[in-house]
CSV table of C-alpha atoms (C1' of nucleotides) in Angstrom, one decimal:
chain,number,residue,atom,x,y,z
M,148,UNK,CA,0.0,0.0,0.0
M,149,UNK,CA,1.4,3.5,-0.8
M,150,UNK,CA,0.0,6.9,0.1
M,151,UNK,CA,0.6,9.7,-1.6
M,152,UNK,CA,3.8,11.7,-1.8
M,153,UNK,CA,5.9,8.5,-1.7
M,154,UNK,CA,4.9,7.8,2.0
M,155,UNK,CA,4.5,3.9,2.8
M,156,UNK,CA,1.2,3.2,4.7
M,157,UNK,CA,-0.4,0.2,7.0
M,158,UNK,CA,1.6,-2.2,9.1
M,159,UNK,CA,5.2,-1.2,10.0
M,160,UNK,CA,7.7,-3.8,9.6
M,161,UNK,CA,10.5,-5.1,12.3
M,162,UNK,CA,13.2,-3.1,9.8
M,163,UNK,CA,11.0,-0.3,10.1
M,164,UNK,CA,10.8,-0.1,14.5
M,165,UNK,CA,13.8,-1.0,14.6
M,166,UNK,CA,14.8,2.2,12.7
M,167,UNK,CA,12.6,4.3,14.6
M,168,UNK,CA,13.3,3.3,17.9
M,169,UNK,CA,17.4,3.9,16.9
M,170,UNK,CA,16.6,7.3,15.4
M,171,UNK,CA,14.8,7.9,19.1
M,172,UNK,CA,17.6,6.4,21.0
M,173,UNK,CA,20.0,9.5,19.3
M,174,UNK,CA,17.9,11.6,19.1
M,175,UNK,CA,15.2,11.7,21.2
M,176,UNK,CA,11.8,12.5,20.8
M,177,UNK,CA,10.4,15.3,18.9
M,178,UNK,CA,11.2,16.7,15.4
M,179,UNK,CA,8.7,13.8,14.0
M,180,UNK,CA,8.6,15.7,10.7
M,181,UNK,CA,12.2,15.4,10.9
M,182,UNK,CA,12.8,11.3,10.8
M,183,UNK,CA,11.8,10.7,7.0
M,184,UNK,CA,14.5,12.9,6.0
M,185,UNK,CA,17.3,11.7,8.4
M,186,UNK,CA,16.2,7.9,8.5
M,187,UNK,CA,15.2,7.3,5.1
M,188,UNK,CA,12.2,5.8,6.2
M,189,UNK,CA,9.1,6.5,4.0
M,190,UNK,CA,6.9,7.1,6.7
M,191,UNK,CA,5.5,10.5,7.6
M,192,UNK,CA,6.0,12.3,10.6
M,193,UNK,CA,2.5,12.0,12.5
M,194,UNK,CA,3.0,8.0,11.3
M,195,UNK,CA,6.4,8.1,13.3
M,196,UNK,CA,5.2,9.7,16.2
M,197,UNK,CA,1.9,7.6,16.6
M,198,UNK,CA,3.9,4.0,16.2
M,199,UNK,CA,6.3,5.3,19.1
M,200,UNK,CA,3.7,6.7,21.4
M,201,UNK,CA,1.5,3.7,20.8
M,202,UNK,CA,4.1,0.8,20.6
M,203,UNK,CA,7.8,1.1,20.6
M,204,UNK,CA,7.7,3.6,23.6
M,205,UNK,CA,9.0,0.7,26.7
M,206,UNK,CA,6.4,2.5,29.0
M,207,UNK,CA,3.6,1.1,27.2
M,208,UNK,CA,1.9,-1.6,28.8
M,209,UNK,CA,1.0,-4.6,26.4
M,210,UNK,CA,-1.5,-7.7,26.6
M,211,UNK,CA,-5.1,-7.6,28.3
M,212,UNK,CA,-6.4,-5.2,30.6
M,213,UNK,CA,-6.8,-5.8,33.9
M,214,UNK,CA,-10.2,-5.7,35.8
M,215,UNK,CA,-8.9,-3.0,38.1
M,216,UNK,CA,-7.5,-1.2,34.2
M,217,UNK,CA,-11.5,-1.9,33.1
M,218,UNK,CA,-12.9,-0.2,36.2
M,219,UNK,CA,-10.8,2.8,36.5
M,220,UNK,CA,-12.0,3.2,32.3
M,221,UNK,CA,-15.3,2.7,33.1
M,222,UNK,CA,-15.2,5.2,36.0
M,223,UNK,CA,-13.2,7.7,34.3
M,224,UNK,CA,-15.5,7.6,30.9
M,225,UNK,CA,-18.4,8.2,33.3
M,226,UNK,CA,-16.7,11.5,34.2
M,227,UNK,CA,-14.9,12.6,31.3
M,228,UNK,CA,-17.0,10.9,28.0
M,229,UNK,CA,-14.1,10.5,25.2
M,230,UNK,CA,-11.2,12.2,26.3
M,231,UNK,CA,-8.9,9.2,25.8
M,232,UNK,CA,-5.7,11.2,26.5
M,233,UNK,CA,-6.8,12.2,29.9
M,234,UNK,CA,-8.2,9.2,31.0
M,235,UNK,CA,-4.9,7.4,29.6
M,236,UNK,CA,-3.4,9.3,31.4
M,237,UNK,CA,-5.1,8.1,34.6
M,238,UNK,CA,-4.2,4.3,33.5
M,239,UNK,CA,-0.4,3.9,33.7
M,240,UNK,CA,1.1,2.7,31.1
M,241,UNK,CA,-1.6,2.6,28.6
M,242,UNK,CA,-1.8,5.1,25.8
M,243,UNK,CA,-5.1,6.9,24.7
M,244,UNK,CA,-5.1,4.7,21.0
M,245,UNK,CA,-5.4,1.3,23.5
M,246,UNK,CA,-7.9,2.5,26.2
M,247,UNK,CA,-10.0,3.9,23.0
M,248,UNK,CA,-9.7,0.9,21.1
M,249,UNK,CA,-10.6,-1.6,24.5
M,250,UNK,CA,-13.9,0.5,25.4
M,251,UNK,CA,-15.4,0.5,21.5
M,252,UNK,CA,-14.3,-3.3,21.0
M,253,UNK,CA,-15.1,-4.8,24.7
M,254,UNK,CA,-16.5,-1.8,27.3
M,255,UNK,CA,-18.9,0.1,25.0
M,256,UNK,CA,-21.2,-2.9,24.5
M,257,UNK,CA,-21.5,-3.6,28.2
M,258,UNK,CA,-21.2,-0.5,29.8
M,259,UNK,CA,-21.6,2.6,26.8
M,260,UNK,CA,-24.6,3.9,26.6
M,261,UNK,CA,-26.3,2.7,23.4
M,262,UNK,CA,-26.6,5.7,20.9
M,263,UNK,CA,-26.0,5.0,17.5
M,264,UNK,CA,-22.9,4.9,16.4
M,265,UNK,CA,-23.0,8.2,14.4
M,266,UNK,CA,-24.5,10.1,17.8
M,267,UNK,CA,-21.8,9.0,20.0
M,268,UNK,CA,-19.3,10.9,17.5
M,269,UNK,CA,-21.4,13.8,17.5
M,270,UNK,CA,-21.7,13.3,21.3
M,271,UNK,CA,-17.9,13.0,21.8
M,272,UNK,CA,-17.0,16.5,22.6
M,273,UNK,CA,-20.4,17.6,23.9
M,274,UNK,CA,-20.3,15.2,26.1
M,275,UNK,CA,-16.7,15.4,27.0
M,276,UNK,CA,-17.4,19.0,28.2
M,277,UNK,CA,-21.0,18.1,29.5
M,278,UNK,CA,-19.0,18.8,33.4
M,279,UNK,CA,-17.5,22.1,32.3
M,280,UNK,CA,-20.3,23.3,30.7
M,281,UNK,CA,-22.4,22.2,33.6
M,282,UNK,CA,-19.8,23.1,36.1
M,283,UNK,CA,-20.1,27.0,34.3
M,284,UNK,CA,-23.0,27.2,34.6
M,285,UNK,CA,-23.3,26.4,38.4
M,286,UNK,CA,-20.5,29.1,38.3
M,287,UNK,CA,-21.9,32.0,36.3
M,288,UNK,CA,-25.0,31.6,38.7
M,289,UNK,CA,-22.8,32.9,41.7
M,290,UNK,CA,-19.2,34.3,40.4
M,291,UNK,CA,-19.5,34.8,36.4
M,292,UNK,CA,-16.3,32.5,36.1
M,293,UNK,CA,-16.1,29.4,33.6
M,294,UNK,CA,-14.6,26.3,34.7
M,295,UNK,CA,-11.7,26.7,32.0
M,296,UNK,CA,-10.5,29.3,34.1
M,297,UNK,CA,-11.3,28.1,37.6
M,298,UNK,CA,-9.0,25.5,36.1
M,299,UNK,CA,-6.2,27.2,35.6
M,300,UNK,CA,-7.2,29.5,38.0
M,301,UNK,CA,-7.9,33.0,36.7
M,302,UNK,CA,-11.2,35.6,36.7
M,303,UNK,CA,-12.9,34.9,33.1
M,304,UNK,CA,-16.5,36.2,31.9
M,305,UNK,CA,-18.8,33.5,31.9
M,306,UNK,CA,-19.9,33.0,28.2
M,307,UNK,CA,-22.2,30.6,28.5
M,308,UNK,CA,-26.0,32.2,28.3
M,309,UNK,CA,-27.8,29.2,28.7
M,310,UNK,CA,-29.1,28.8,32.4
M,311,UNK,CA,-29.8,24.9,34.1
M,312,UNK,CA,-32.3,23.9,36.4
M,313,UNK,CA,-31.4,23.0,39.9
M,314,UNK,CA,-32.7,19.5,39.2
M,315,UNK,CA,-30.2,18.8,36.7
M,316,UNK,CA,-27.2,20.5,39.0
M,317,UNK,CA,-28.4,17.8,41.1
M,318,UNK,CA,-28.3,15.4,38.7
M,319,UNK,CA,-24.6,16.4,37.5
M,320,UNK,CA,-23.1,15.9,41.5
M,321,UNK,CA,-25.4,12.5,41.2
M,322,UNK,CA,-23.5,11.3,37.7
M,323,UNK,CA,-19.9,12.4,39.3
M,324,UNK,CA,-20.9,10.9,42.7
M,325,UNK,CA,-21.4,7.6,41.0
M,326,UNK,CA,-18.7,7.5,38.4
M,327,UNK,CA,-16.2,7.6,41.3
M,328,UNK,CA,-18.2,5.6,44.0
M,329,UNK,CA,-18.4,8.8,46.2
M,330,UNK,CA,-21.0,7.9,49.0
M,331,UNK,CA,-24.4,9.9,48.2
M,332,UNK,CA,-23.9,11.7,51.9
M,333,UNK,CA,-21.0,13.6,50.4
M,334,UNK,CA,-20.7,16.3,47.8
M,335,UNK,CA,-18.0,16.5,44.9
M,336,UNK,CA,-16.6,20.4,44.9
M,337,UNK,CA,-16.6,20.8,41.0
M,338,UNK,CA,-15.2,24.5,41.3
M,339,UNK,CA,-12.4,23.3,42.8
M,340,UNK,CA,-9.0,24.1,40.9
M,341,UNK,CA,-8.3,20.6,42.3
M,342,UNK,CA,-10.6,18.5,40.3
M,343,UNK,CA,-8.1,18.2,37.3
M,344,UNK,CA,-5.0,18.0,38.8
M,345,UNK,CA,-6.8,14.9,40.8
M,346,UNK,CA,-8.2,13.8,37.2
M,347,UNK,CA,-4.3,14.0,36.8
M,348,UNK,CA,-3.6,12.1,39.9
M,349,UNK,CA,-2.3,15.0,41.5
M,350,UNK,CA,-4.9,15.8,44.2
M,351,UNK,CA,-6.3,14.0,46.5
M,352,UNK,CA,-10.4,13.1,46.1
M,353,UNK,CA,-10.4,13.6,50.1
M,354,UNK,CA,-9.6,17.3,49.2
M,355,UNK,CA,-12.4,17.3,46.3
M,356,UNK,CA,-15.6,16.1,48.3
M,357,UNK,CA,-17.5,17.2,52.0
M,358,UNK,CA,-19.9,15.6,53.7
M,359,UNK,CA,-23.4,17.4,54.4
O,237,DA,C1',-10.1,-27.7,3.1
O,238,DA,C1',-12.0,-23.5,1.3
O,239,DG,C1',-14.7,-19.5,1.7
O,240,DT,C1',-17.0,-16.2,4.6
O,241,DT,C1',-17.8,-13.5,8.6
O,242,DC,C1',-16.5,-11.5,12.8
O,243,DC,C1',-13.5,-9.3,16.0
O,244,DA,C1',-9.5,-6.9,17.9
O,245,DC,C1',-6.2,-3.7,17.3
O,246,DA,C1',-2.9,-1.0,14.6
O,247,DA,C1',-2.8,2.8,11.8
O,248,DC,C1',-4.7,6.7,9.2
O,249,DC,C1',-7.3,11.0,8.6
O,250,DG,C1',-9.0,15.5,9.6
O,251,DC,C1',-9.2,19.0,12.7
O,252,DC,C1',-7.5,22.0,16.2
O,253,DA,C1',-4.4,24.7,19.2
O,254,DG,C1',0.0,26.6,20.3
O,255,DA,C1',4.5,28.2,19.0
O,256,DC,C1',7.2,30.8,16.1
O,257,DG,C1',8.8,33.8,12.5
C,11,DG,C1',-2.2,40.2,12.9
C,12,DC,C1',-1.2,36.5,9.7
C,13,DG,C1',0.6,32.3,7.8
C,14,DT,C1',3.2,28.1,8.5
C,15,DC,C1',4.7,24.3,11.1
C,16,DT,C1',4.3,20.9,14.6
C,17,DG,C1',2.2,18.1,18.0
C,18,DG,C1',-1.9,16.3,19.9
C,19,DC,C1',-6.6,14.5,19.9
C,20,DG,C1',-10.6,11.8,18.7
C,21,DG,C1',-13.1,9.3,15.1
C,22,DT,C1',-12.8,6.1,11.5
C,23,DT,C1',-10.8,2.7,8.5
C,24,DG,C1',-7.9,-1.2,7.2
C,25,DT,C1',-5.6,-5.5,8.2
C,26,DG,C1',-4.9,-10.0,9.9
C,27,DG,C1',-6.2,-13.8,12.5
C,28,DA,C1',-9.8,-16.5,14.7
C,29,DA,C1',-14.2,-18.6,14.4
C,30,DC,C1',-17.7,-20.3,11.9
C,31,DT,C1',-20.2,-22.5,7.9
DNA sequence: AAGTTCCACAACCGCCAGACG
DNA sequence: GCGTCTGGCGGTTGTGGAACT
């Protein structure tokens, strides 16, 4: 197979890793667009980068999940919808390509929710922000601050017009209170600047939640 | 044994954002 | 401010092997 431009495509070869993960070993990582050119290899850059990241790199974990891998997945897709990178970046030593590929081939059809196919793409990034947005909302009633900003900690206008009932407010702290099996007697503190640097297991969930 | 279908996963594509000149 | 380059992300497609007929 051959793409355009002279680029080789589909399944790398031995020769081909082997290449790659030298050219790494000197170089480092970085300058994907680079590698081609110094290598010889008629791959592209992105193709470079994506076979490292997702297989040569020694810090990714390969062969089955494990049922504590499935759970944290599960958990995490609850909270987060499709943002892959950040919840691979809760699973050590998994990349974003594997945990995506695990939940549409095993998870999905046990534990997605059962939109059609063309709907959960659509839904990806809606519902990947459905906390922000929700989580701005809750804001702009009291402070006029977005959650972007509370997360990286600065005074923002609220842009979001649209206003949310208090029943589903109460229904967002129910969704987070279940995706990460926080007893219903406690409360998850969604302004906190915490909440992603916990998402990036930097902060402690003790910190995030308080008890009525 | 041969052909077909299904499934898991690797790889590609298009888009976006940030850096830089 | 604008255009280009690069890296990153998420959705989709392609490939190969297993299972089935």
């Amino acid at each position: 197979m051959k793409a355009e431009h002279g680029n080789k495509k589909g399944l790398w070869t031995q020769e081909e890793d082997m290449i790659l993960i030298e050219y790494i070993r000197v170089h480092g990582r970085g300058h994907w667009n680079g590698i081609p050119n110094v290598t010889g290899l008629k791959r592209c850059g992105k193709s470079c980068r994506l076979r490292w990241l997702n297989y040569l790199n020694p810090s990714v974990k390969h062969g089955d999940f494990s049922e504590e891998e499935e759970d944290l997945i599960i958990r995490l897709h609850n909270l987060l919808g499709n943002r892959w990178s950040l919840i691979a970046g809760r699973v050590p030593g998994r990349t974003d390509n594997q945990v995506k590929n695990h939940w549409n081939t095993h998870l999905r059809k046990k534990y997605g929710n059962k939109k059609r196919k063309k709907d959960a793409v659509s839904s990806s990034k809606t519902h990947s922000t459905h906390i922000e947005e929700h989580s701005g909302r809750v804001l702009g009633e009291r402070e006029t601050l977005s959650f972007e900003h509370l997360r990286d900690g600065e005074m923002a206008e609220n842009q979001d017009n649209g206003e949310k009932s208090i029943g589903e407010v109460d229904s967002l702290y129910q969704h987070c209170n279940e995706s990460l099996l926080i007893p219903t007697d406690y409360h998850l503190n969604l302004f906190s600047p915490g909440l992603f640097e916990f998402l990036d297991g930097n902060y402690p969930l003790d910190d995030l939640i308080w008890q009525n």
